[in-house]
Amino acid sequence: MRVAVIGGGPAGLYFAILLKRDRPDAQITVTERNSLDDPFGFGVVFSDQTLDAFATADPVSYRAITDNFAYWDDIEIHVRGSVHRVGGNGFCGCSRRSLLMLLHDRARSLGVELLFNRDAMPEDFPDADLIVAADGINSAIRERAAARFQPRIDLRPNRFAWMGSTRPFDAFTFFFKECAEGIFIAHCYQYEPGASTWVLEMEPETFRRSGLDQATEAESARFMEHVFAEELCGHKLITNRSLWRQFPMIRCARWTDGNVVLLGDAKATAHFSIGSGTKLAMEDAIALHRAVIGGGTVTESLARFEHGRREAVEKIQHAADVSLVWFERVRRFWPMHPTRFAFGVMTRSKAISYDGLAMRAPDFVKQVDALFAREAAGNGLPGDTRRPPMFQPFRLRGMDLANRVVVSPMCQYSAVDGLPTDWHLVHYGARATGGAGLVYTEMTCPSADARITPGCAGLWTDAQEAAWTRIVGFTHMHGSAKMCLQLGHAGRKGSTRLMWDGMDQPLPDRNWPVMSASAIPYHPDSQRPRAMDRADMDRAVAEFRQATLRGERCGFDMLELHCAHGYLLASFLSPLTNIRTDAYGGPVENRLRFPLEVFDAMRAVWPIDKPMAVRLSATDWADGGISETDVAAIARAFADHGCDLIDVSSGQTVADAAPVYGRMFQVPFSDMIRNETGLATMCVGSITSADQINTILAAGRADLVALARPHLVDAGFAMRAAADYGVTDMACPIQYEYGRDALMRSAGRERADLLELRRRVRPKSHAATGGDHVR
């Protein structure tokens, strides 16, 4: 087998080593454009998990690497005069030059041919069976065959530069420093005695105000020495092609072209804030080696590599995306208490959670819990430092919630002519006695033609009012949960089939007329709505007002207006569905006008001591849709009119939207609204565990967390979570107390067993393997 590797970085070298070791007869050549003595950069970082992979893949090079690394367990976060140290992380750093020299030695010992000062392209190797394009982030091979690889390059706005120093560190350290020009960030770690990496980062506005856009390499170093003079402790910054750059997030639709395969940064990049791109590159090499020695033709091997490796790479890239955005928006989090800020740094990529930190850094999590409890106590509530965030109380106007867990509004499509049935009594009654602090109704309609489907619940008749009064009375009698009535109008998405018969599909018969901000149907085959006129608006306002009065008589504790998901009021807010040319269309303040009229009419008759919320779609997931600036303005406007909480959702505005799903995928929108506007928020969307709830709350990304599907199959979700965290005083119907008490007793043992299992399956520490254990 003849193999040409173009690019002599860690990815190409490591693949060559692994393949030559297992296929001694293979002819492998590695070409590198730079000279042997020209490695750029400072240090690289590997986690314990990555070192485990190296130990398995090639013990010889693993031992060489670990004999030359600096190891540390801790991450240290410096912000506004506060220092937080979080242990149990397990990283090592080593010199990039040393790593390359070690890999060179290993490759030569196996018989790999290394050629330096050699620019190469695939056509230079006409006899090669396999060509590995490991030519880096600016891959000429990838760009020349762009039609095949289909790269997408997202150039991120922050500026960064790699520099070095002789300043020692005993932890991976983040410095956050505010100066007149803005906020400066330094990502620092020691990679060998007397040598540390400093990755310096800032927002583009800070970069320009600092004059660094006009500075030379040496001038940049001197300026950053001044910024971080205290942190450098008298040491200087060292440059090595330390140019200011913007990070390119690179993704390729395909990784192969015939017998050519992209490897490392050539095919995909991951932001430096989650570790070294070298880690991703060398793990790529391991995966490609495994695919090649798995047998079959080169084409089959490359297909196996791409199929088997893509998901892992995309997960790493997603974590990197989330992490880099946190640093891009650091100003949003700057006003936070330093403990919350530090927790946000640790959990920014979703790779580390509240429970994970509680296991590795229990003292730090106790500080987080204490902060949360103090804030609750500061609002006149009984904060308890022994409770995790999800079980701290929360107050909205005169309504006190026992905890932050919310049963999300979920349409049941089981009403008869808008009338809630026994199904609703059982559904809401079970969840109100299951431990959640707040239970939402499904979207309840103020008139028959406001319904989405014939099975939607309503509140426009005396019989419906009596049915809801029965439900609310039951929940109040048997549980401590508060009840929130969500009112909404389907608009152009009305007169459709039950969800399980064809969601958003028009009824086959007995349709009712629908209306919207503009006469645009949801689907091409949907009923065309009429554009609302003033008479339509007046009638809708009156219906919402009347339903609000009925809701108060039912005994609901809280009221929410649904302005999301493309329904009637949302159709006014989004420029995709509102093309009006009158006073209700155009700029966001006009698009807001009618939803605010409805809200004002409801607020005027809703008791002053009871809170009101508004549900918003924070993005349409479609080009030309609602903007982040629009959403912040809309949230502020509702707050100015008496809204107490923004219920943050997204999408469902247009049928051709392209949402990006994932764990907690809507939390960033709640984060934006809460921390840009200062308003209380509730988040929802693919949140499935108590650990996720605590992570969201502790990081200050929401005030309440709503769960939908988990509550469908487990009405006692919050009760079980309380037992897991040792919160034993949960309110419970007297009929169920024996069950609650038994759950509390068994849960403590089960949680202890689970924590022990997690400790056992954690990657082993490589601190004692070799090298310099930094302390």
PDB file of C-alpha atoms in Angstrom, residues 72-77 83-91 170-172 174 339 342-343 345-347 352-353 356-365 367-368 775:
ATOM      1  CA  TRP A  72      -2.825  19.836  36.282  1.00  0.00           C
ATOM      2  CA  ASP A  73      -6.200  19.031  37.831  1.00  0.00           C
ATOM      3  CA  ASP A  74      -7.576  22.507  38.397  1.00  0.00           C
ATOM      4  CA  ILE A  75      -9.184  25.309  36.431  1.00  0.00           C
ATOM      5  CA  GLU A  76      -8.826  28.782  37.926  1.00  0.00           C
ATOM      6  CA  ILE A  77     -11.101  31.690  36.989  1.00  0.00           C
ATOM      7  CA  VAL A  83     -10.647  33.804  42.132  1.00  0.00           C
ATOM      8  CA  HIS A  84     -12.509  30.510  41.842  1.00  0.00           C
ATOM      9  CA  ARG A  85     -10.550  27.265  41.652  1.00  0.00           C
ATOM     10  CA  VAL A  86     -12.329  24.170  40.405  1.00  0.00           C
ATOM     11  CA  GLY A  87     -10.596  20.809  40.705  1.00  0.00           C
ATOM     12  CA  GLY A  88     -11.017  17.368  39.229  1.00  0.00           C
ATOM     13  CA  ASN A  89     -10.607  18.283  35.558  1.00  0.00           C
ATOM     14  CA  GLY A  90      -7.449  16.441  34.482  1.00  0.00           C
ATOM     15  CA  PHE A  91      -5.495  18.100  31.672  1.00  0.00           C
ATOM     16  CA  ASP A 170      -0.408  25.455  38.514  1.00  0.00           C
ATOM     17  CA  ALA A 171      -3.870  25.414  36.884  1.00  0.00           C
ATOM     18  CA  PHE A 172      -5.519  26.054  33.552  1.00  0.00           C
ATOM     19  CA  PHE A 174      -8.784  32.182  32.708  1.00  0.00           C
ATOM     20  CA  THR A 339     -19.473  32.897  41.553  1.00  0.00           C
ATOM     21  CA  ALA A 342     -17.369  31.273  37.173  1.00  0.00           C
ATOM     22  CA  PHE A 343     -20.108  28.630  37.080  1.00  0.00           C
ATOM     23  CA  VAL A 345     -17.454  29.585  32.456  1.00  0.00           C
ATOM     24  CA  MET A 346     -17.321  25.977  33.655  1.00  0.00           C
ATOM     25  CA  THR A 347     -20.655  24.920  32.135  1.00  0.00           C
ATOM     26  CA  ILE A 352     -19.809  19.934  32.307  1.00  0.00           C
ATOM     27  CA  SER A 353     -22.981  20.178  34.374  1.00  0.00           C
ATOM     28  CA  GLY A 356     -20.563  16.849  37.318  1.00  0.00           C
ATOM     29  CA  LEU A 357     -19.184  19.813  39.215  1.00  0.00           C
ATOM     30  CA  ALA A 358     -20.766  18.584  42.451  1.00  0.00           C
ATOM     31  CA  MET A 359     -18.781  15.373  42.043  1.00  0.00           C
ATOM     32  CA  ARG A 360     -15.451  16.949  41.091  1.00  0.00           C
ATOM     33  CA  ALA A 361     -15.644  20.256  43.001  1.00  0.00           C
ATOM     34  CA  PRO A 362     -18.223  19.980  45.806  1.00  0.00           C
ATOM     35  CA  ASP A 363     -17.001  23.057  47.674  1.00  0.00           C
ATOM     36  CA  PHE A 364     -17.466  25.224  44.591  1.00  0.00           C
ATOM     37  CA  VAL A 365     -21.016  23.926  44.091  1.00  0.00           C
ATOM     38  CA  GLN A 367     -20.793  28.306  46.989  1.00  0.00           C
ATOM     39  CA  VAL A 368     -23.151  28.289  43.993  1.00  0.00           C
ATOM     40  CA  ARG A 775       0.786  22.191  41.749  1.00  0.00           C
TER      41      ARG A 775
END
